[in-house]
Amino acid sequence: MKTLFTEAVIIDMVDGTRAIQNGNLAIADGVITYVGPALTIEEHDQYDEVVSCKGKAILPGFVNTHGHLAMTLLRGYADDLPLQQWLQNEIWPIEAKMNTEHISAGTNLAALEMIQGGTTTCLDMYHDMDAVANVVEQSGLRARLTRSCFGFGDDALRKSSLEEATSFARRWNGAADGRITTMMAPHSPYTCGPEFIRQFVEKATELGIPIHTHMSETKAEVELNIREYGARPVEHLDKLGFFDIPSLVAHAVHLTEEEIALLAEKNVKIAHNPGSNLKLGSGIAPITQMIAHGMRPSLATDGAASNNNLDLLEEIQLAALIHKGHLQDPLAVPAKMALAMGTVYGAEALFLEKEIGTLEIGKQADFITLDLTQAHMQPQTDVVSHIVYSAARSDVQDVYVQGKPLMKNREMLTIDSEKVIFEANQAFENLRG
Ligand SMILES: [Zn+2]
């Protein structure tokens, strides 16, 4: 099946962010076969289907590089608390009651919300990951999935959770026509001891997959690490070999200049969670310093309980705004860079840059369209600026992953929205007891 999308403003995210006016995008068998100026009418004959995208922008789908999908069930459940109190007194006790049905219901709700907001690829770090992988497979999304492990309890418990994480990673890597890939993830240095983390590094090395964790999210966490292990989290993880293999860390809010230099040198990927960090009062990550060191930080929502939505466009907007305000520098994170963080840098952070992140011949046909006809998108001076500073997630019209439409003109094609919303509410009622 060869499809040609015509009359669009195409933002391919190659060479900065050029906008191709009256652009064409062609796809065949899930792969991009042409991006560029309009083809001739005669050339249209080569295609089985020609879709007009008049009044729409086409751009790569958003990439959400850190989250806990099923936590959508806990949206609004316990707000406005500090991280440790929020986790220990509110979130962990109710999460402990979650069974496979709850996880499925919450993940389906997350998939629906992400597709409606233009996210085509996400990372999920949670438990009961077979249920998550099944939802990802059916929804048509692309995802890096990992069974997150805590180091609490005895050796037998740790051994079994490591085994579960390893067998999940092995079983699902490359599944769903390659849309699902996996990684290993000890939850964090404050919930996993050094030896346990070292075992994750070994397993990830053995399987040839990346490793992920939460790191330096709050000041208290950094102080705790120094008290317990005599080192800040970056040095601590470095000693455990964490950064000697492809690695991605979420948050990275509290870093010194030396730590940033080390992370840059080791090519560590960053998931910047501006919304979650602001809401939990954790701080503002030193993104501009990372960029000055040549790093390319990505963007993420984190779980819906700490955000409270999975709107990656909002994270793009926050990333473009908060650093300017915080540093009193209007040049801090320009619009083009914020959009790159939500697309191409996200692909790099998940080690999927060969497949996705830009619209280029040979890459996977993962793209979205945005409505350019609304009042808040006029006049059409600079489409990239409009997307970053003015667009809303409801402007997302069409969502394609691997050439397959998941949403067309805002109609969901792989998910029954009404059923998913009903089941999510039922699951929450059941959890709350
Ligand atoms: Zn998280």
PDB file of N, CA and C in Angstrom, residues 231-304:
ATOM      1  N   ALA A 231      28.650   9.430  48.268  1.00  0.00           N
ATOM      2  CA  ALA A 231      28.805  10.023  46.931  1.00  0.00           C
ATOM      3  C   ALA A 231      27.461  10.526  46.431  1.00  0.00           C
ATOM      4  N   ARG A 232      27.512  11.536  45.574  1.00  0.00           N
ATOM      5  CA  ARG A 232      26.289  12.013  44.931  1.00  0.00           C
ATOM      6  C   ARG A 232      25.825  10.961  43.916  1.00  0.00           C
ATOM      7  N   PRO A 233      24.546  10.978  43.516  1.00  0.00           N
ATOM      8  CA  PRO A 233      24.027   9.899  42.648  1.00  0.00           C
ATOM      9  C   PRO A 233      24.822   9.671  41.352  1.00  0.00           C
ATOM     10  N   VAL A 234      25.319  10.737  40.724  1.00  0.00           N
ATOM     11  CA  VAL A 234      26.033  10.551  39.449  1.00  0.00           C
ATOM     12  C   VAL A 234      27.313   9.742  39.661  1.00  0.00           C
ATOM     13  N   GLU A 235      28.099  10.150  40.664  1.00  0.00           N
ATOM     14  CA  GLU A 235      29.347   9.430  40.948  1.00  0.00           C
ATOM     15  C   GLU A 235      29.050   7.984  41.366  1.00  0.00           C
ATOM     16  N   HIS A 236      28.020   7.846  42.192  1.00  0.00           N
ATOM     17  CA  HIS A 236      27.593   6.536  42.694  1.00  0.00           C
ATOM     18  C   HIS A 236      27.246   5.601  41.525  1.00  0.00           C
ATOM     19  N   LEU A 237      26.395   6.067  40.614  1.00  0.00           N
ATOM     20  CA  LEU A 237      25.987   5.237  39.474  1.00  0.00           C
ATOM     21  C   LEU A 237      27.160   4.990  38.531  1.00  0.00           C
ATOM     22  N   ASP A 238      28.014   5.994  38.388  1.00  0.00           N
ATOM     23  CA  ASP A 238      29.177   5.842  37.511  1.00  0.00           C
ATOM     24  C   ASP A 238      30.074   4.713  38.004  1.00  0.00           C
ATOM     25  N   LYS A 239      30.272   4.669  39.336  1.00  0.00           N
ATOM     26  CA  LYS A 239      31.123   3.613  39.919  1.00  0.00           C
ATOM     27  C   LYS A 239      30.519   2.222  39.692  1.00  0.00           C
ATOM     28  N   LEU A 240      29.190   2.175  39.578  1.00  0.00           N
ATOM     29  CA  LEU A 240      28.516   0.887  39.381  1.00  0.00           C
ATOM     30  C   LEU A 240      28.485   0.484  37.902  1.00  0.00           C
ATOM     31  N   GLY A 241      29.100   1.287  37.052  1.00  0.00           N
ATOM     32  CA  GLY A 241      29.163   0.958  35.620  1.00  0.00           C
ATOM     33  C   GLY A 241      27.920   1.339  34.846  1.00  0.00           C
ATOM     34  N   PHE A 242      27.021   2.088  35.504  1.00  0.00           N
ATOM     35  CA  PHE A 242      25.723   2.416  34.897  1.00  0.00           C
ATOM     36  C   PHE A 242      25.872   3.182  33.589  1.00  0.00           C
ATOM     37  N   PHE A 243      26.889   4.057  33.544  1.00  0.00           N
ATOM     38  CA  PHE A 243      27.040   4.917  32.359  1.00  0.00           C
ATOM     39  C   PHE A 243      27.993   4.333  31.308  1.00  0.00           C
ATOM     40  N   ASP A 244      28.469   3.095  31.570  1.00  0.00           N
ATOM     41  CA  ASP A 244      29.364   2.471  30.593  1.00  0.00           C
ATOM     42  C   ASP A 244      28.579   1.746  29.508  1.00  0.00           C
ATOM     43  N   ILE A 245      27.265   1.672  29.666  1.00  0.00           N
ATOM     44  CA  ILE A 245      26.418   1.080  28.629  1.00  0.00           C
ATOM     45  C   ILE A 245      25.382   2.146  28.238  1.00  0.00           C
ATOM     46  N   PRO A 246      24.663   1.979  27.127  1.00  0.00           N
ATOM     47  CA  PRO A 246      23.670   2.986  26.748  1.00  0.00           C
ATOM     48  C   PRO A 246      22.671   3.214  27.893  1.00  0.00           C
ATOM     49  N   SER A 247      22.627   4.471  28.385  1.00  0.00           N
ATOM     50  CA  SER A 247      21.797   4.723  29.557  1.00  0.00           C
ATOM     51  C   SER A 247      20.997   6.010  29.409  1.00  0.00           C
ATOM     52  N   LEU A 248      19.837   5.992  30.055  1.00  0.00           N
ATOM     53  CA  LEU A 248      18.915   7.133  30.066  1.00  0.00           C
ATOM     54  C   LEU A 248      18.515   7.374  31.512  1.00  0.00           C
ATOM     55  N   VAL A 249      18.642   8.619  31.990  1.00  0.00           N
ATOM     56  CA  VAL A 249      18.199   8.925  33.347  1.00  0.00           C
ATOM     57  C   VAL A 249      17.061   9.943  33.308  1.00  0.00           C
ATOM     58  N   ALA A 250      16.091   9.723  34.195  1.00  0.00           N
ATOM     59  CA  ALA A 250      14.967  10.647  34.271  1.00  0.00           C
ATOM     60  C   ALA A 250      15.228  11.688  35.348  1.00  0.00           C
ATOM     61  N   HIS A 251      14.847  12.901  35.082  1.00  0.00           N
ATOM     62  CA  HIS A 251      14.907  14.069  35.978  1.00  0.00           C
ATOM     63  C   HIS A 251      16.237  14.815  35.917  1.00  0.00           C
ATOM     64  N   ALA A 252      17.298  14.294  36.577  1.00  0.00           N
ATOM     65  CA  ALA A 252      18.605  14.969  36.557  1.00  0.00           C
ATOM     66  C   ALA A 252      18.442  16.460  36.868  1.00  0.00           C
ATOM     67  N   VAL A 253      17.746  16.748  37.972  1.00  0.00           N
ATOM     68  CA  VAL A 253      17.457  18.144  38.342  1.00  0.00           C
ATOM     69  C   VAL A 253      18.630  18.763  39.102  1.00  0.00           C
ATOM     70  N   HIS A 254      19.169  17.982  40.069  1.00  0.00           N
ATOM     71  CA  HIS A 254      20.207  18.536  40.946  1.00  0.00           C
ATOM     72  C   HIS A 254      21.579  18.005  40.552  1.00  0.00           C
ATOM     73  N   LEU A 255      22.262  18.753  39.695  1.00  0.00           N
ATOM     74  CA  LEU A 255      23.563  18.331  39.164  1.00  0.00           C
ATOM     75  C   LEU A 255      24.582  19.443  39.342  1.00  0.00           C
ATOM     76  N   THR A 256      25.836  19.045  39.553  1.00  0.00           N
ATOM     77  CA  THR A 256      26.922  20.035  39.560  1.00  0.00           C
ATOM     78  C   THR A 256      27.481  20.137  38.129  1.00  0.00           C
ATOM     79  N   GLU A 257      28.295  21.152  37.907  1.00  0.00           N
ATOM     80  CA  GLU A 257      28.937  21.338  36.600  1.00  0.00           C
ATOM     81  C   GLU A 257      29.779  20.101  36.238  1.00  0.00           C
ATOM     82  N   GLU A 258      30.482  19.544  37.233  1.00  0.00           N
ATOM     83  CA  GLU A 258      31.326  18.357  36.994  1.00  0.00           C
ATOM     84  C   GLU A 258      30.462  17.158  36.604  1.00  0.00           C
ATOM     85  N   GLU A 259      29.317  17.038  37.279  1.00  0.00           N
ATOM     86  CA  GLU A 259      28.426  15.911  36.959  1.00  0.00           C
ATOM     87  C   GLU A 259      27.901  16.023  35.528  1.00  0.00           C
ATOM     88  N   ILE A 260      27.543  17.241  35.125  1.00  0.00           N
ATOM     89  CA  ILE A 260      27.045  17.442  33.753  1.00  0.00           C
ATOM     90  C   ILE A 260      28.143  17.074  32.757  1.00  0.00           C
ATOM     91  N   ALA A 261      29.379  17.488  33.065  1.00  0.00           N
ATOM     92  CA  ALA A 261      30.502  17.168  32.167  1.00  0.00           C
ATOM     93  C   ALA A 261      30.679  15.658  32.045  1.00  0.00           C
ATOM     94  N   LEU A 262      30.546  14.949  33.161  1.00  0.00           N
ATOM     95  CA  LEU A 262      30.703  13.494  33.136  1.00  0.00           C
ATOM     96  C   LEU A 262      29.580  12.831  32.332  1.00  0.00           C
ATOM     97  N   LEU A 263      28.340  13.282  32.573  1.00  0.00           N
ATOM     98  CA  LEU A 263      27.193  12.710  31.851  1.00  0.00           C
ATOM     99  C   LEU A 263      27.344  12.954  30.345  1.00  0.00           C
ATOM    100  N   ALA A 264      27.842  14.144  29.994  1.00  0.00           N
ATOM    101  CA  ALA A 264      28.037  14.474  28.578  1.00  0.00           C
ATOM    102  C   ALA A 264      29.121  13.579  27.972  1.00  0.00           C
ATOM    103  N   GLU A 265      30.206  13.422  28.717  1.00  0.00           N
ATOM    104  CA  GLU A 265      31.325  12.611  28.229  1.00  0.00           C
ATOM    105  C   GLU A 265      30.895  11.158  28.006  1.00  0.00           C
ATOM    106  N   LYS A 266      30.038  10.662  28.896  1.00  0.00           N
ATOM    107  CA  LYS A 266      29.606   9.265  28.790  1.00  0.00           C
ATOM    108  C   LYS A 266      28.381   9.110  27.886  1.00  0.00           C
ATOM    109  N   ASN A 267      27.964  10.200  27.270  1.00  0.00           N
ATOM    110  CA  ASN A 267      26.828  10.180  26.344  1.00  0.00           C
ATOM    111  C   ASN A 267      25.541   9.661  26.997  1.00  0.00           C
ATOM    112  N   VAL A 268      25.333  10.058  28.244  1.00  0.00           N
ATOM    113  CA  VAL A 268      24.123   9.650  28.969  1.00  0.00           C
ATOM    114  C   VAL A 268      22.941  10.480  28.460  1.00  0.00           C
ATOM    115  N   LYS A 269      21.822   9.802  28.238  1.00  0.00           N
ATOM    116  CA  LYS A 269      20.620  10.496  27.750  1.00  0.00           C
ATOM    117  C   LYS A 269      19.781  10.991  28.935  1.00  0.00           C
ATOM    118  N   ILE A 270      19.098  12.109  28.704  1.00  0.00           N
ATOM    119  CA  ILE A 270      18.328  12.742  29.776  1.00  0.00           C
ATOM    120  C   ILE A 270      16.851  12.815  29.410  1.00  0.00           C
ATOM    121  N   ALA A 271      15.982  12.412  30.351  1.00  0.00           N
ATOM    122  CA  ALA A 271      14.543  12.646  30.206  1.00  0.00           C
ATOM    123  C   ALA A 271      14.190  13.800  31.138  1.00  0.00           C
ATOM    124  N   HIS A 272      13.956  14.952  30.541  1.00  0.00           N
ATOM    125  CA  HIS A 272      13.612  16.169  31.291  1.00  0.00           C
ATOM    126  C   HIS A 272      12.093  16.178  31.482  1.00  0.00           C
ATOM    127  N   ASN A 273      11.669  16.288  32.744  1.00  0.00           N
ATOM    128  CA  ASN A 273      10.235  16.240  33.068  1.00  0.00           C
ATOM    129  C   ASN A 273       9.801  17.568  33.674  1.00  0.00           C
ATOM    130  N   PRO A 274       9.718  18.637  32.884  1.00  0.00           N
ATOM    131  CA  PRO A 274       9.469  19.949  33.488  1.00  0.00           C
ATOM    132  C   PRO A 274       8.165  20.024  34.289  1.00  0.00           C
ATOM    133  N   GLY A 275       7.079  19.458  33.768  1.00  0.00           N
ATOM    134  CA  GLY A 275       5.787  19.544  34.456  1.00  0.00           C
ATOM    135  C   GLY A 275       5.804  18.835  35.796  1.00  0.00           C
ATOM    136  N   SER A 276       6.301  17.612  35.807  1.00  0.00           N
ATOM    137  CA  SER A 276       6.355  16.820  37.035  1.00  0.00           C
ATOM    138  C   SER A 276       7.290  17.468  38.060  1.00  0.00           C
ATOM    139  N   ASN A 277       8.436  17.947  37.620  1.00  0.00           N
ATOM    140  CA  ASN A 277       9.395  18.583  38.536  1.00  0.00           C
ATOM    141  C   ASN A 277       8.819  19.860  39.138  1.00  0.00           C
ATOM    142  N   LEU A 278       8.051  20.596  38.346  1.00  0.00           N
ATOM    143  CA  LEU A 278       7.426  21.814  38.874  1.00  0.00           C
ATOM    144  C   LEU A 278       6.340  21.458  39.878  1.00  0.00           C
ATOM    145  N   LYS A 279       5.504  20.485  39.519  1.00  0.00           N
ATOM    146  CA  LYS A 279       4.359  20.163  40.377  1.00  0.00           C
ATOM    147  C   LYS A 279       4.801  19.596  41.724  1.00  0.00           C
ATOM    148  N   LEU A 280       5.861  18.757  41.704  1.00  0.00           N
ATOM    149  CA  LEU A 280       6.344  18.183  42.959  1.00  0.00           C
ATOM    150  C   LEU A 280       7.330  19.117  43.668  1.00  0.00           C
ATOM    151  N   GLY A 281       7.536  20.294  43.104  1.00  0.00           N
ATOM    152  CA  GLY A 281       8.440  21.259  43.740  1.00  0.00           C
ATOM    153  C   GLY A 281       9.864  20.760  43.807  1.00  0.00           C
ATOM    154  N   SER A 282      10.262  19.935  42.827  1.00  0.00           N
ATOM    155  CA  SER A 282      11.596  19.324  42.878  1.00  0.00           C
ATOM    156  C   SER A 282      12.692  20.264  42.400  1.00  0.00           C
ATOM    157  N   GLY A 283      12.333  21.217  41.552  1.00  0.00           N
ATOM    158  CA  GLY A 283      13.337  22.143  41.019  1.00  0.00           C
ATOM    159  C   GLY A 283      13.281  22.178  39.504  1.00  0.00           C
ATOM    160  N   ILE A 284      14.247  22.873  38.910  1.00  0.00           N
ATOM    161  CA  ILE A 284      14.305  23.014  37.452  1.00  0.00           C
ATOM    162  C   ILE A 284      15.641  22.470  36.977  1.00  0.00           C
ATOM    163  N   ALA A 285      15.609  21.467  36.118  1.00  0.00           N
ATOM    164  CA  ALA A 285      16.839  20.814  35.651  1.00  0.00           C
ATOM    165  C   ALA A 285      17.708  21.797  34.858  1.00  0.00           C
ATOM    166  N   PRO A 286      19.037  21.680  34.988  1.00  0.00           N
ATOM    167  CA  PRO A 286      19.956  22.611  34.298  1.00  0.00           C
ATOM    168  C   PRO A 286      20.116  22.278  32.809  1.00  0.00           C
ATOM    169  N   ILE A 287      19.009  22.391  32.090  1.00  0.00           N
ATOM    170  CA  ILE A 287      18.969  21.998  30.683  1.00  0.00           C
ATOM    171  C   ILE A 287      19.935  22.806  29.811  1.00  0.00           C
ATOM    172  N   THR A 288      20.011  24.123  30.057  1.00  0.00           N
ATOM    173  CA  THR A 288      20.879  24.943  29.196  1.00  0.00           C
ATOM    174  C   THR A 288      22.355  24.576  29.409  1.00  0.00           C
ATOM    175  N   GLN A 289      22.713  24.204  30.646  1.00  0.00           N
ATOM    176  CA  GLN A 289      24.102  23.772  30.882  1.00  0.00           C
ATOM    177  C   GLN A 289      24.372  22.450  30.163  1.00  0.00           C
ATOM    178  N   MET A 290      23.375  21.567  30.180  1.00  0.00           N
ATOM    179  CA  MET A 290      23.544  20.288  29.466  1.00  0.00           C
ATOM    180  C   MET A 290      23.747  20.561  27.984  1.00  0.00           C
ATOM    181  N   ILE A 291      22.927  21.450  27.438  1.00  0.00           N
ATOM    182  CA  ILE A 291      23.016  21.773  26.010  1.00  0.00           C
ATOM    183  C   ILE A 291      24.388  22.381  25.697  1.00  0.00           C
ATOM    184  N   ALA A 292      24.884  23.236  26.616  1.00  0.00           N
ATOM    185  CA  ALA A 292      26.212  23.840  26.420  1.00  0.00           C
ATOM    186  C   ALA A 292      27.309  22.775  26.374  1.00  0.00           C
ATOM    187  N   HIS A 293      27.062  21.641  27.037  1.00  0.00           N
ATOM    188  CA  HIS A 293      28.021  20.530  27.018  1.00  0.00           C
ATOM    189  C   HIS A 293      27.773  19.583  25.840  1.00  0.00           C
ATOM    190  N   GLY A 294      26.886  19.986  24.931  1.00  0.00           N
ATOM    191  CA  GLY A 294      26.635  19.157  23.745  1.00  0.00           C
ATOM    192  C   GLY A 294      25.589  18.078  23.931  1.00  0.00           C
ATOM    193  N   MET A 295      24.913  18.073  25.086  1.00  0.00           N
ATOM    194  CA  MET A 295      23.888  17.045  25.307  1.00  0.00           C
ATOM    195  C   MET A 295      22.606  17.452  24.591  1.00  0.00           C
ATOM    196  N   ARG A 296      21.756  16.450  24.314  1.00  0.00           N
ATOM    197  CA  ARG A 296      20.497  16.704  23.630  1.00  0.00           C
ATOM    198  C   ARG A 296      19.362  16.127  24.476  1.00  0.00           C
ATOM    199  N   PRO A 297      18.945  16.869  25.537  1.00  0.00           N
ATOM    200  CA  PRO A 297      17.933  16.339  26.451  1.00  0.00           C
ATOM    201  C   PRO A 297      16.571  16.140  25.783  1.00  0.00           C
ATOM    202  N   SER A 298      15.881  15.089  26.215  1.00  0.00           N
ATOM    203  CA  SER A 298      14.556  14.783  25.669  1.00  0.00           C
ATOM    204  C   SER A 298      13.495  15.232  26.668  1.00  0.00           C
ATOM    205  N   LEU A 299      12.243  15.010  26.326  1.00  0.00           N
ATOM    206  CA  LEU A 299      11.152  15.451  27.203  1.00  0.00           C
ATOM    207  C   LEU A 299      10.229  14.309  27.594  1.00  0.00           C
ATOM    208  N   ALA A 300       9.650  14.454  28.781  1.00  0.00           N
ATOM    209  CA  ALA A 300       8.766  13.408  29.281  1.00  0.00           C
ATOM    210  C   ALA A 300       7.734  13.994  30.227  1.00  0.00           C
ATOM    211  N   THR A 301       6.654  13.239  30.388  1.00  0.00           N
ATOM    212  CA  THR A 301       5.586  13.708  31.281  1.00  0.00           C
ATOM    213  C   THR A 301       5.731  13.150  32.687  1.00  0.00           C
ATOM    214  N   ASP A 302       6.420  11.973  32.823  1.00  0.00           N
ATOM    215  CA  ASP A 302       6.376  11.197  34.053  1.00  0.00           C
ATOM    216  C   ASP A 302       4.951  10.657  34.197  1.00  0.00           C
ATOM    217  N   GLY A 303       4.612  10.064  35.330  1.00  0.00           N
ATOM    218  CA  GLY A 303       3.270   9.496  35.495  1.00  0.00           C
ATOM    219  C   GLY A 303       2.215  10.588  35.624  1.00  0.00           C
ATOM    220  N   ALA A 304       0.970  10.209  35.310  1.00  0.00           N
ATOM    221  CA  ALA A 304      -0.106  11.206  35.341  1.00  0.00           C
ATOM    222  C   ALA A 304      -0.436  11.676  36.758  1.00  0.00           C
TER     223      ALA A 304
END
